[in-house]
Short mmCIF file of C-alpha atoms in Angstrom, two decimals:
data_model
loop_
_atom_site.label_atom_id
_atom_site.label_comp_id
_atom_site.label_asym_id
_atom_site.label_seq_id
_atom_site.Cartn_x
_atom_site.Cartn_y
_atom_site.Cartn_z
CA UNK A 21 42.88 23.29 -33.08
CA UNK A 22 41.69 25.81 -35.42
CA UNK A 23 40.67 29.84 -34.20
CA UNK A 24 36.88 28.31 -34.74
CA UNK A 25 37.25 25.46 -32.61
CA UNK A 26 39.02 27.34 -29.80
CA UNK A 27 35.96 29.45 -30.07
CA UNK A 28 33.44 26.89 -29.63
CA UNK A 29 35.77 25.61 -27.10
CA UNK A 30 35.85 28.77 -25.10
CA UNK A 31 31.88 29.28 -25.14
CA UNK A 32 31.23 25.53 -23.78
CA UNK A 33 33.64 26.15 -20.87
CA UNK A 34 32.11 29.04 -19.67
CA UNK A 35 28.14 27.75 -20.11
CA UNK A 36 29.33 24.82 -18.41
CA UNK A 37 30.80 26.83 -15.29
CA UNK A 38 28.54 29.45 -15.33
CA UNK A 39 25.65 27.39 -16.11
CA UNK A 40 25.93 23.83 -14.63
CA UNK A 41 22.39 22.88 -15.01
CA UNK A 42 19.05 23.84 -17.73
CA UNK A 43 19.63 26.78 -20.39
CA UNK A 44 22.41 29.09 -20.99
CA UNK A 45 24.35 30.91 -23.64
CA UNK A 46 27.97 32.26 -24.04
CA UNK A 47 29.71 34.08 -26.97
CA UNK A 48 33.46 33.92 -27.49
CA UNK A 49 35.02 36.90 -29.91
CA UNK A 50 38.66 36.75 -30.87
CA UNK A 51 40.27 39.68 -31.25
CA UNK A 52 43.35 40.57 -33.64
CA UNK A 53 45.97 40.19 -30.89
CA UNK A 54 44.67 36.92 -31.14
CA UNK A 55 43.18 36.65 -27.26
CA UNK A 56 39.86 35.14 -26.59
CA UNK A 57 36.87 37.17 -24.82
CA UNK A 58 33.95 35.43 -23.29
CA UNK A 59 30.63 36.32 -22.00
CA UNK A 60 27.30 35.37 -21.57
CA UNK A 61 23.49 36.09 -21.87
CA UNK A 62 21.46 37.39 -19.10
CA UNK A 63 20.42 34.51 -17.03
CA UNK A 64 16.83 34.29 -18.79
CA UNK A 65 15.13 31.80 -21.05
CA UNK A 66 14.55 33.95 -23.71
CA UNK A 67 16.20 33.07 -26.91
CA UNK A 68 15.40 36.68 -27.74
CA UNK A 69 17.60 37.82 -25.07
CA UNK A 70 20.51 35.78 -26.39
CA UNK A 71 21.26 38.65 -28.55
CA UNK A 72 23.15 40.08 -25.49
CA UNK A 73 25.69 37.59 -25.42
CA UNK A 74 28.34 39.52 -27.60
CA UNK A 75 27.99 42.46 -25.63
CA UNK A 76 30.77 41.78 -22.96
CA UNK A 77 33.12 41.06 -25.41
CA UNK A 78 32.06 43.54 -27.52
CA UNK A 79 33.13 46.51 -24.71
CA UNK A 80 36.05 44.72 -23.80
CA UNK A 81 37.74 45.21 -27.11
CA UNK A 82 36.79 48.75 -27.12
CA UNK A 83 38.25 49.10 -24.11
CA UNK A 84 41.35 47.50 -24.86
CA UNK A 85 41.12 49.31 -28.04
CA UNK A 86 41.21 46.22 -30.30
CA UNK A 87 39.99 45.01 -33.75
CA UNK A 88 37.28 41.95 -33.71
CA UNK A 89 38.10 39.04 -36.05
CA UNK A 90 35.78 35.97 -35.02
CA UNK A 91 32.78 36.08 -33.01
CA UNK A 92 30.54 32.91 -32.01
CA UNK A 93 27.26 32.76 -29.87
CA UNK A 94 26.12 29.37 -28.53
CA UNK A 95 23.60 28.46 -26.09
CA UNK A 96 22.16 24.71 -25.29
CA UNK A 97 18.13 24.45 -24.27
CA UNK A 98 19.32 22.34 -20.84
CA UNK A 99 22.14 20.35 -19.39
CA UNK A 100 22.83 16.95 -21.69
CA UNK A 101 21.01 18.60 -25.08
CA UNK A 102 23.59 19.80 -28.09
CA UNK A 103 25.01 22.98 -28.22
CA UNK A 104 23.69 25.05 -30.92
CA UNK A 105 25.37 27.82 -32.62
CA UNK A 106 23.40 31.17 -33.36
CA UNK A 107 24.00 33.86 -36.32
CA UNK A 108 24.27 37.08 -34.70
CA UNK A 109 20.82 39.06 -34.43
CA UNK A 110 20.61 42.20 -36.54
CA UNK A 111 22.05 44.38 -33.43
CA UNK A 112 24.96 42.50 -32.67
CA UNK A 113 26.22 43.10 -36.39
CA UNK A 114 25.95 46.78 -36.20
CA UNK A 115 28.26 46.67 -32.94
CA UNK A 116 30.47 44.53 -34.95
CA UNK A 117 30.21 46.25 -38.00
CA UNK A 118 32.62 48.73 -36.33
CA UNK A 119 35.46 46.74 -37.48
CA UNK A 120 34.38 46.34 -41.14
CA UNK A 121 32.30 43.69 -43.05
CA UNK A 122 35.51 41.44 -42.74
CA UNK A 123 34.98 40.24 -39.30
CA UNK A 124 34.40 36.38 -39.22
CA UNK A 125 30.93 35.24 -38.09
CA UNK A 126 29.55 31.85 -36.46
CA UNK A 127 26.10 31.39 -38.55
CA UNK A 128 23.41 28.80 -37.79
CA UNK A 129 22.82 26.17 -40.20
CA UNK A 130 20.66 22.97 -40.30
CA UNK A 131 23.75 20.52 -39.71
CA UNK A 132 24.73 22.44 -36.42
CA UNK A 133 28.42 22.87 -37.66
CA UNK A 134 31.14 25.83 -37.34
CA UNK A 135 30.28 27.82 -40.14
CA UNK A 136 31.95 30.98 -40.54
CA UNK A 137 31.03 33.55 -42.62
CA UNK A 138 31.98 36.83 -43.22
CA UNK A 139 29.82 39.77 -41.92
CA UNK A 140 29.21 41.38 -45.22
CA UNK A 141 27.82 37.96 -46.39
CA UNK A 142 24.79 38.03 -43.40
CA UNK A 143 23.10 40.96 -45.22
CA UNK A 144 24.18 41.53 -48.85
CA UNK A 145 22.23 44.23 -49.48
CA UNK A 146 22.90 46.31 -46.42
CA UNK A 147 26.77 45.56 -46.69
CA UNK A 148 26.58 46.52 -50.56
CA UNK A 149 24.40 50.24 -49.89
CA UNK A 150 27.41 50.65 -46.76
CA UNK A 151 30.36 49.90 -48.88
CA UNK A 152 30.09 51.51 -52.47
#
């Protein structure tokens, strides 16, 4: 299984325990050590509240003092519907910005797949004023 797919893996497993039944969201960031963090969205419909997903994850590596490498948000509308994969909202990639524009991001796209891109890649012309 590749790092993407045990990400996608990760952020099923929890929406499914956390969120048997009807909407919910999870993200799943891999840090360098190579562990797996989950967490999930408030427990709201709001798709503009999904940007909050990260944000578990996001502290936990700072506290254990770690680098971010992958990071994937998902979220399904109810139980028995797809999952669908979400680029991180324009906050989330400042907080991850900490670690550089290398960090590895899940991006939506129109075929639903595990598209990864790199962080510098989400806003060119940000990344390219940032880095000269």
């Amino acid at each position: 299984m590749t790092v993407e797919e045990e990400l996608f893996q990760a952020a099923v497993e929890l929406i499914e325990a956390r969120y048997e039944t009807g909407w919910g969201g999870a993200a799943s960031i891999r840090l360098m050590s190579g562990e797996i963090i989950t967490s999930v969205a408030p427990d709201v419909e709001l798709d503009a509240l999904s940007l909050c997903m990260e944000v578990g994850g996001i502290l936990e590596a700072h506290k254990q003092n770690q680098s971010v490498t992958h990071s994937l948000c998902i979220y399904r509308e109810c139980e028995g519907k797809p999952f669908k994969i979400l680029s991180p909202c324009g906050i989330c990639q400042e907080r991850l910005r900490f670690w550089g524009p290398d960090v590895f991001v899940a991006v939506t796209n129109p075929d639903n797949k595990l598209d990864f891109r790199r962080l510098a890649e989400l806003q060119p012309f940000h990344w390219s004023a940032a880095y000269r």
